[in-house]
């Protein structure tokens, strides 16, 4: 468990993280101007603030116009803010990452505010 203001250690993704990904997939697609067939959370860390910030590593399968071509796999690092109460999740940053790159803490992308 993360201390208030601190980041937790990186952990394997949970069903909760996959639910977060499902809820923000459209925001990610809009930011990257891409469409994904599947987005699977693999790892995450959290930061307790006035709400929760999640840093999530995702394997994303990009859709293609060529139905016979295999989907292009990408690794994405996301920063997602989960406000208090029942406000919607907000994508705060997204980064295309190398498969060997560890999950990092991303700063807020001003273009997503």
PDB file of N, CA and C in Angstrom, residues 10-92:
ATOM      1  N   UNK A  10       6.073  -1.369  -7.905  1.00  0.00           N
ATOM      2  CA  UNK A  10       5.432  -1.925  -9.096  1.00  0.00           C
ATOM      3  C   UNK A  10       4.911  -3.318  -8.746  1.00  0.00           C
ATOM      4  N   UNK A  11       3.678  -3.584  -9.181  1.00  0.00           N
ATOM      5  CA  UNK A  11       3.043  -4.871  -8.894  1.00  0.00           C
ATOM      6  C   UNK A  11       2.359  -5.389 -10.161  1.00  0.00           C
ATOM      7  N   UNK A  12       2.112  -6.699 -10.223  1.00  0.00           N
ATOM      8  CA  UNK A  12       1.357  -7.229 -11.362  1.00  0.00           C
ATOM      9  C   UNK A  12      -0.045  -6.614 -11.393  1.00  0.00           C
ATOM     10  N   UNK A  13      -0.549  -6.416 -12.590  1.00  0.00           N
ATOM     11  CA  UNK A  13      -1.873  -5.809 -12.746  1.00  0.00           C
ATOM     12  C   UNK A  13      -2.955  -6.696 -12.141  1.00  0.00           C
ATOM     13  N   UNK A  14      -3.986  -6.047 -11.677  1.00  0.00           N
ATOM     14  CA  UNK A  14      -5.130  -6.720 -11.068  1.00  0.00           C
ATOM     15  C   UNK A  14      -6.363  -6.504 -11.953  1.00  0.00           C
ATOM     16  N   UNK A  15      -7.459  -7.151 -11.601  1.00  0.00           N
ATOM     17  CA  UNK A  15      -8.721  -6.928 -12.306  1.00  0.00           C
ATOM     18  C   UNK A  15      -9.120  -5.461 -12.206  1.00  0.00           C
ATOM     19  N   UNK A  16      -8.872  -4.840 -11.070  1.00  0.00           N
ATOM     20  CA  UNK A  16      -9.182  -3.418 -10.896  1.00  0.00           C
ATOM     21  C   UNK A  16      -8.448  -2.574 -11.940  1.00  0.00           C
ATOM     22  N   UNK A  17      -7.171  -2.887 -12.198  1.00  0.00           N
ATOM     23  CA  UNK A  17      -6.410  -2.120 -13.192  1.00  0.00           C
ATOM     24  C   UNK A  17      -6.942  -2.371 -14.597  1.00  0.00           C
ATOM     25  N   UNK A  18      -7.362  -3.606 -14.872  1.00  0.00           N
ATOM     26  CA  UNK A  18      -7.939  -3.891 -16.188  1.00  0.00           C
ATOM     27  C   UNK A  18      -9.244  -3.128 -16.360  1.00  0.00           C
ATOM     28  N   UNK A  19     -10.022  -2.987 -15.291  1.00  0.00           N
ATOM     29  CA  UNK A  19     -11.256  -2.204 -15.345  1.00  0.00           C
ATOM     30  C   UNK A  19     -10.941  -0.736 -15.632  1.00  0.00           C
ATOM     31  N   UNK A  20      -9.876  -0.211 -15.027  1.00  0.00           N
ATOM     32  CA  UNK A  20      -9.451   1.173 -15.286  1.00  0.00           C
ATOM     33  C   UNK A  20      -9.113   1.333 -16.768  1.00  0.00           C
ATOM     34  N   UNK A  21      -8.360   0.387 -17.314  1.00  0.00           N
ATOM     35  CA  UNK A  21      -7.982   0.444 -18.730  1.00  0.00           C
ATOM     36  C   UNK A  21      -9.221   0.431 -19.623  1.00  0.00           C
ATOM     37  N   UNK A  22     -10.169  -0.412 -19.298  1.00  0.00           N
ATOM     38  CA  UNK A  22     -11.401  -0.479 -20.095  1.00  0.00           C
ATOM     39  C   UNK A  22     -12.130   0.863 -20.104  1.00  0.00           C
ATOM     40  N   UNK A  23     -12.098   1.554 -18.994  1.00  0.00           N
ATOM     41  CA  UNK A  23     -12.814   2.828 -18.874  1.00  0.00           C
ATOM     42  C   UNK A  23     -12.098   3.986 -19.578  1.00  0.00           C
ATOM     43  N   UNK A  24     -10.789   3.902 -19.747  1.00  0.00           N
ATOM     44  CA  UNK A  24     -10.062   5.024 -20.356  1.00  0.00           C
ATOM     45  C   UNK A  24      -9.520   4.717 -21.755  1.00  0.00           C
ATOM     46  N   UNK A  25      -9.842   3.552 -22.284  1.00  0.00           N
ATOM     47  CA  UNK A  25      -9.309   3.173 -23.598  1.00  0.00           C
ATOM     48  C   UNK A  25      -9.634   4.237 -24.655  1.00  0.00           C
ATOM     49  N   UNK A  26     -10.836   4.760 -24.654  1.00  0.00           N
ATOM     50  CA  UNK A  26     -11.218   5.773 -25.641  1.00  0.00           C
ATOM     51  C   UNK A  26     -10.352   7.020 -25.514  1.00  0.00           C
ATOM     52  N   UNK A  27     -10.043   7.432 -24.282  1.00  0.00           N
ATOM     53  CA  UNK A  27      -9.188   8.612 -24.080  1.00  0.00           C
ATOM     54  C   UNK A  27      -7.787   8.362 -24.650  1.00  0.00           C
ATOM     55  N   UNK A  28      -7.263   7.148 -24.447  1.00  0.00           N
ATOM     56  CA  UNK A  28      -5.939   6.798 -24.973  1.00  0.00           C
ATOM     57  C   UNK A  28      -5.969   6.820 -26.501  1.00  0.00           C
ATOM     58  N   UNK A  29      -6.994   6.226 -27.080  1.00  0.00           N
ATOM     59  CA  UNK A  29      -7.110   6.188 -28.537  1.00  0.00           C
ATOM     60  C   UNK A  29      -7.217   7.600 -29.124  1.00  0.00           C
ATOM     61  N   UNK A  30      -7.963   8.470 -28.463  1.00  0.00           N
ATOM     62  CA  UNK A  30      -8.086   9.843 -28.943  1.00  0.00           C
ATOM     63  C   UNK A  30      -6.747  10.571 -28.868  1.00  0.00           C
ATOM     64  N   UNK A  31      -6.022  10.400 -27.774  1.00  0.00           N
ATOM     65  CA  UNK A  31      -4.735  11.076 -27.618  1.00  0.00           C
ATOM     66  C   UNK A  31      -3.730  10.596 -28.658  1.00  0.00           C
ATOM     67  N   UNK A  32      -3.669   9.284 -28.879  1.00  0.00           N
ATOM     68  CA  UNK A  32      -2.686   8.716 -29.806  1.00  0.00           C
ATOM     69  C   UNK A  32      -3.184   8.674 -31.250  1.00  0.00           C
ATOM     70  N   UNK A  33      -4.449   8.954 -31.457  1.00  0.00           N
ATOM     71  CA  UNK A  33      -5.076   8.882 -32.781  1.00  0.00           C
ATOM     72  C   UNK A  33      -4.866   7.508 -33.405  1.00  0.00           C
ATOM     73  N   UNK A  34      -5.124   6.503 -32.577  1.00  0.00           N
ATOM     74  CA  UNK A  34      -5.022   5.109 -33.001  1.00  0.00           C
ATOM     75  C   UNK A  34      -6.209   4.353 -32.431  1.00  0.00           C
ATOM     76  N   UNK A  35      -6.482   3.206 -33.025  1.00  0.00           N
ATOM     77  CA  UNK A  35      -7.544   2.340 -32.529  1.00  0.00           C
ATOM     78  C   UNK A  35      -6.910   1.028 -32.076  1.00  0.00           C
ATOM     79  N   UNK A  36      -7.318   0.550 -30.896  1.00  0.00           N
ATOM     80  CA  UNK A  36      -6.746  -0.673 -30.349  1.00  0.00           C
ATOM     81  C   UNK A  36      -7.808  -1.760 -30.245  1.00  0.00           C
ATOM     82  N   UNK A  37      -7.436  -2.963 -30.675  1.00  0.00           N
ATOM     83  CA  UNK A  37      -8.305  -4.124 -30.560  1.00  0.00           C
ATOM     84  C   UNK A  37      -8.381  -4.557 -29.107  1.00  0.00           C
ATOM     85  N   UNK A  38      -7.239  -4.494 -28.441  1.00  0.00           N
ATOM     86  CA  UNK A  38      -7.146  -4.978 -27.071  1.00  0.00           C
ATOM     87  C   UNK A  38      -6.116  -4.150 -26.320  1.00  0.00           C
ATOM     88  N   UNK A  39      -6.403  -3.866 -25.064  1.00  0.00           N
ATOM     89  CA  UNK A  39      -5.443  -3.209 -24.173  1.00  0.00           C
ATOM     90  C   UNK A  39      -5.440  -4.008 -22.873  1.00  0.00           C
ATOM     91  N   UNK A  40      -4.274  -4.554 -22.534  1.00  0.00           N
ATOM     92  CA  UNK A  40      -4.163  -5.399 -21.355  1.00  0.00           C
ATOM     93  C   UNK A  40      -3.158  -4.811 -20.381  1.00  0.00           C
ATOM     94  N   UNK A  41      -3.623  -4.519 -19.184  1.00  0.00           N
ATOM     95  CA  UNK A  41      -2.741  -4.025 -18.126  1.00  0.00           C
ATOM     96  C   UNK A  41      -1.827  -5.156 -17.680  1.00  0.00           C
ATOM     97  N   UNK A  42      -0.521  -4.868 -17.557  1.00  0.00           N
ATOM     98  CA  UNK A  42       0.413  -5.897 -17.102  1.00  0.00           C
ATOM     99  C   UNK A  42       0.995  -5.588 -15.719  1.00  0.00           C
ATOM    100  N   UNK A  43       1.263  -4.302 -15.445  1.00  0.00           N
ATOM    101  CA  UNK A  43       1.849  -3.892 -14.172  1.00  0.00           C
ATOM    102  C   UNK A  43       1.302  -2.516 -13.798  1.00  0.00           C
ATOM    103  N   UNK A  44       1.406  -2.179 -12.528  1.00  0.00           N
ATOM    104  CA  UNK A  44       0.951  -0.856 -12.103  1.00  0.00           C
ATOM    105  C   UNK A  44       1.638  -0.456 -10.812  1.00  0.00           C
ATOM    106  N   UNK A  45       1.542   0.821 -10.539  1.00  0.00           N
ATOM    107  CA  UNK A  45       1.892   1.373  -9.237  1.00  0.00           C
ATOM    108  C   UNK A  45       0.890   2.475  -8.964  1.00  0.00           C
ATOM    109  N   UNK A  46       0.714   2.817  -7.698  1.00  0.00           N
ATOM    110  CA  UNK A  46      -0.275   3.836  -7.364  1.00  0.00           C
ATOM    111  C   UNK A  46       0.316   4.882  -6.451  1.00  0.00           C
ATOM    112  N   UNK A  47      -0.319   6.048  -6.465  1.00  0.00           N
ATOM    113  CA  UNK A  47       0.065   7.149  -5.601  1.00  0.00           C
ATOM    114  C   UNK A  47      -1.218   7.693  -4.970  1.00  0.00           C
ATOM    115  N   UNK A  48      -1.240   7.711  -3.641  1.00  0.00           N
ATOM    116  CA  UNK A  48      -2.400   8.221  -2.921  1.00  0.00           C
ATOM    117  C   UNK A  48      -2.288   9.740  -2.840  1.00  0.00           C
ATOM    118  N   UNK A  49      -3.284  10.416  -3.388  1.00  0.00           N
ATOM    119  CA  UNK A  49      -3.386  11.876  -3.325  1.00  0.00           C
ATOM    120  C   UNK A  49      -4.826  12.169  -2.905  1.00  0.00           C
ATOM    121  N   UNK A  50      -5.382  13.293  -3.285  1.00  0.00           N
ATOM    122  CA  UNK A  50      -6.812  13.539  -3.066  1.00  0.00           C
ATOM    123  C   UNK A  50      -7.545  12.756  -4.149  1.00  0.00           C
ATOM    124  N   UNK A  51      -7.531  11.464  -4.006  1.00  0.00           N
ATOM    125  CA  UNK A  51      -7.964  10.504  -5.004  1.00  0.00           C
ATOM    126  C   UNK A  51      -6.817   9.522  -5.180  1.00  0.00           C
ATOM    127  N   UNK A  52      -6.648   8.991  -6.365  1.00  0.00           N
ATOM    128  CA  UNK A  52      -5.576   8.024  -6.618  1.00  0.00           C
ATOM    129  C   UNK A  52      -5.010   8.267  -8.010  1.00  0.00           C
ATOM    130  N   UNK A  53      -3.697   8.199  -8.112  1.00  0.00           N
ATOM    131  CA  UNK A  53      -3.043   8.238  -9.416  1.00  0.00           C
ATOM    132  C   UNK A  53      -2.492   6.841  -9.674  1.00  0.00           C
ATOM    133  N   UNK A  54      -2.817   6.307 -10.844  1.00  0.00           N
ATOM    134  CA  UNK A  54      -2.305   5.006 -11.263  1.00  0.00           C
ATOM    135  C   UNK A  54      -1.315   5.212 -12.402  1.00  0.00           C
ATOM    136  N   UNK A  55      -0.194   4.536 -12.312  1.00  0.00           N
ATOM    137  CA  UNK A  55       0.764   4.434 -13.416  1.00  0.00           C
ATOM    138  C   UNK A  55       0.662   2.986 -13.872  1.00  0.00           C
ATOM    139  N   UNK A  56       0.268   2.788 -15.125  1.00  0.00           N
ATOM    140  CA  UNK A  56      -0.068   1.445 -15.607  1.00  0.00           C
ATOM    141  C   UNK A  56       0.706   1.138 -16.879  1.00  0.00           C
ATOM    142  N   UNK A  57       1.304  -0.053 -16.903  1.00  0.00           N
ATOM    143  CA  UNK A  57       1.967  -0.558 -18.114  1.00  0.00           C
ATOM    144  C   UNK A  57       0.949  -1.409 -18.854  1.00  0.00           C
ATOM    145  N   UNK A  58       0.804  -1.133 -20.151  1.00  0.00           N
ATOM    146  CA  UNK A  58      -0.235  -1.773 -20.951  1.00  0.00           C
ATOM    147  C   UNK A  58       0.362  -2.365 -22.218  1.00  0.00           C
ATOM    148  N   UNK A  59      -0.083  -3.566 -22.573  1.00  0.00           N
ATOM    149  CA  UNK A  59       0.189  -4.135 -23.896  1.00  0.00           C
ATOM    150  C   UNK A  59      -1.027  -3.823 -24.750  1.00  0.00           C
ATOM    151  N   UNK A  60      -0.812  -3.124 -25.860  1.00  0.00           N
ATOM    152  CA  UNK A  60      -1.910  -2.701 -26.715  1.00  0.00           C
ATOM    153  C   UNK A  60      -1.756  -3.312 -28.099  1.00  0.00           C
ATOM    154  N   UNK A  61      -2.840  -3.893 -28.601  1.00  0.00           N
ATOM    155  CA  UNK A  61      -2.876  -4.455 -29.957  1.00  0.00           C
ATOM    156  C   UNK A  61      -3.576  -3.456 -30.858  1.00  0.00           C
ATOM    157  N   UNK A  62      -2.806  -2.885 -31.777  1.00  0.00           N
ATOM    158  CA  UNK A  62      -3.340  -1.860 -32.662  1.00  0.00           C
ATOM    159  C   UNK A  62      -4.090  -2.500 -33.821  1.00  0.00           C
ATOM    160  N   UNK A  63      -5.268  -1.968 -34.109  1.00  0.00           N
ATOM    161  CA  UNK A  63      -6.034  -2.491 -35.238  1.00  0.00           C
ATOM    162  C   UNK A  63      -5.391  -2.036 -36.544  1.00  0.00           C
ATOM    163  N   UNK A  64      -5.663  -2.807 -37.601  1.00  0.00           N
ATOM    164  CA  UNK A  64      -5.067  -2.532 -38.903  1.00  0.00           C
ATOM    165  C   UNK A  64      -6.148  -2.600 -39.975  1.00  0.00           C
ATOM    166  N   UNK A  65      -5.938  -1.858 -41.061  1.00  0.00           N
ATOM    167  CA  UNK A  65      -6.860  -1.932 -42.194  1.00  0.00           C
ATOM    168  C   UNK A  65      -6.701  -3.252 -42.935  1.00  0.00           C
ATOM    169  N   UNK A  66      -5.510  -3.844 -42.830  1.00  0.00           N
ATOM    170  CA  UNK A  66      -5.227  -5.120 -43.479  1.00  0.00           C
ATOM    171  C   UNK A  66      -5.636  -6.242 -42.529  1.00  0.00           C
ATOM    172  N   UNK A  67      -6.759  -6.885 -42.840  1.00  0.00           N
ATOM    173  CA  UNK A  67      -7.295  -7.918 -41.955  1.00  0.00           C
ATOM    174  C   UNK A  67      -6.387  -9.135 -41.834  1.00  0.00           C
ATOM    175  N   UNK A  68      -5.509  -9.351 -42.819  1.00  0.00           N
ATOM    176  CA  UNK A  68      -4.624 -10.513 -42.782  1.00  0.00           C
ATOM    177  C   UNK A  68      -3.328 -10.237 -42.021  1.00  0.00           C
ATOM    178  N   UNK A  69      -3.018  -8.976 -41.802  1.00  0.00           N
ATOM    179  CA  UNK A  69      -1.791  -8.633 -41.073  1.00  0.00           C
ATOM    180  C   UNK A  69      -2.020  -8.852 -39.580  1.00  0.00           C
ATOM    181  N   UNK A  70      -1.010  -9.370 -38.893  1.00  0.00           N
ATOM    182  CA  UNK A  70      -1.170  -9.524 -37.440  1.00  0.00           C
ATOM    183  C   UNK A  70      -1.226  -8.153 -36.776  1.00  0.00           C
ATOM    184  N   UNK A  71      -1.929  -8.045 -35.646  1.00  0.00           N
ATOM    185  CA  UNK A  71      -1.992  -6.748 -34.969  1.00  0.00           C
ATOM    186  C   UNK A  71      -0.607  -6.300 -34.509  1.00  0.00           C
ATOM    187  N   UNK A  72      -0.372  -5.013 -34.589  1.00  0.00           N
ATOM    188  CA  UNK A  72       0.887  -4.449 -34.107  1.00  0.00           C
ATOM    189  C   UNK A  72       0.783  -4.294 -32.591  1.00  0.00           C
ATOM    190  N   UNK A  73       1.749  -4.869 -31.873  1.00  0.00           N
ATOM    191  CA  UNK A  73       1.748  -4.777 -30.416  1.00  0.00           C
ATOM    192  C   UNK A  73       2.591  -3.591 -29.973  1.00  0.00           C
ATOM    193  N   UNK A  74       2.073  -2.847 -29.024  1.00  0.00           N
ATOM    194  CA  UNK A  74       2.778  -1.700 -28.458  1.00  0.00           C
ATOM    195  C   UNK A  74       2.755  -1.803 -26.946  1.00  0.00           C
ATOM    196  N   UNK A  75       3.790  -1.256 -26.325  1.00  0.00           N
ATOM    197  CA  UNK A  75       3.814  -1.110 -24.872  1.00  0.00           C
ATOM    198  C   UNK A  75       3.568   0.358 -24.574  1.00  0.00           C
ATOM    199  N   UNK A  76       2.586   0.618 -23.725  1.00  0.00           N
ATOM    200  CA  UNK A  76       2.256   1.975 -23.333  1.00  0.00           C
ATOM    201  C   UNK A  76       2.393   2.126 -21.826  1.00  0.00           C
ATOM    202  N   UNK A  77       2.833   3.285 -21.393  1.00  0.00           N
ATOM    203  CA  UNK A  77       2.805   3.647 -19.983  1.00  0.00           C
ATOM    204  C   UNK A  77       1.765   4.753 -19.845  1.00  0.00           C
ATOM    205  N   UNK A  78       0.831   4.585 -18.917  1.00  0.00           N
ATOM    206  CA  UNK A  78      -0.253   5.531 -18.723  1.00  0.00           C
ATOM    207  C   UNK A  78      -0.225   6.108 -17.314  1.00  0.00           C
ATOM    208  N   UNK A  79      -0.652   7.340 -17.203  1.00  0.00           N
ATOM    209  CA  UNK A  79      -0.907   7.967 -15.908  1.00  0.00           C
ATOM    210  C   UNK A  79      -2.398   8.287 -15.891  1.00  0.00           C
ATOM    211  N   UNK A  80      -3.108   7.734 -14.922  1.00  0.00           N
ATOM    212  CA  UNK A  80      -4.558   7.886 -14.836  1.00  0.00           C
ATOM    213  C   UNK A  80      -4.914   8.419 -13.456  1.00  0.00           C
ATOM    214  N   UNK A  81      -5.742   9.450 -13.417  1.00  0.00           N
ATOM    215  CA  UNK A  81      -6.205  10.014 -12.146  1.00  0.00           C
ATOM    216  C   UNK A  81      -7.609   9.510 -11.856  1.00  0.00           C
ATOM    217  N   UNK A  82      -7.778   8.948 -10.667  1.00  0.00           N
ATOM    218  CA  UNK A  82      -9.088   8.497 -10.187  1.00  0.00           C
ATOM    219  C   UNK A  82      -9.498   9.432  -9.059  1.00  0.00           C
ATOM    220  N   UNK A  83     -10.377  10.403  -9.351  1.00  0.00           N
ATOM    221  CA  UNK A  83     -10.763  11.377  -8.338  1.00  0.00           C
ATOM    222  C   UNK A  83     -11.572  10.733  -7.217  1.00  0.00           C
ATOM    223  N   UNK A  84     -11.713  11.486  -6.148  1.00  0.00           N
ATOM    224  CA  UNK A  84     -12.596  11.060  -5.066  1.00  0.00           C
ATOM    225  C   UNK A  84     -14.035  11.043  -5.572  1.00  0.00           C
ATOM    226  N   UNK A  85     -14.866  10.341  -4.888  1.00  0.00           N
ATOM    227  CA  UNK A  85     -16.292  10.252  -5.199  1.00  0.00           C
ATOM    228  C   UNK A  85     -16.489   9.534  -6.530  1.00  0.00           C
ATOM    229  N   UNK A  86     -17.500   9.888  -7.279  1.00  0.00           N
ATOM    230  CA  UNK A  86     -17.822   9.152  -8.502  1.00  0.00           C
ATOM    231  C   UNK A  86     -17.506   9.924  -9.779  1.00  0.00           C
ATOM    232  N   UNK A  87     -16.506  10.781  -9.728  1.00  0.00           N
ATOM    233  CA  UNK A  87     -16.119  11.498 -10.938  1.00  0.00           C
ATOM    234  C   UNK A  87     -15.410  10.535 -11.891  1.00  0.00           C
ATOM    235  N   UNK A  88     -15.451  10.819 -13.211  1.00  0.00           N
ATOM    236  CA  UNK A  88     -14.835   9.905 -14.177  1.00  0.00           C
ATOM    237  C   UNK A  88     -13.305   9.893 -14.084  1.00  0.00           C
ATOM    238  N   UNK A  89     -12.731   8.776 -14.505  1.00  0.00           N
ATOM    239  CA  UNK A  89     -11.282   8.645 -14.594  1.00  0.00           C
ATOM    240  C   UNK A  89     -10.759   9.608 -15.649  1.00  0.00           C
ATOM    241  N   UNK A  90      -9.530  10.079 -15.445  1.00  0.00           N
ATOM    242  CA  UNK A  90      -8.941  11.045 -16.375  1.00  0.00           C
ATOM    243  C   UNK A  90      -7.539  10.590 -16.761  1.00  0.00           C
ATOM    244  N   UNK A  91      -7.312  10.392 -18.069  1.00  0.00           N
ATOM    245  CA  UNK A  91      -5.976  10.121 -18.575  1.00  0.00           C
ATOM    246  C   UNK A  91      -5.155  11.393 -18.434  1.00  0.00           C
ATOM    247  N   UNK A  92      -4.015  11.310 -17.732  1.00  0.00           N
ATOM    248  CA  UNK A  92      -3.164  12.486 -17.525  1.00  0.00           C
ATOM    249  C   UNK A  92      -1.877  12.443 -18.340  1.00  0.00           C
TER     250      UNK A  92
END
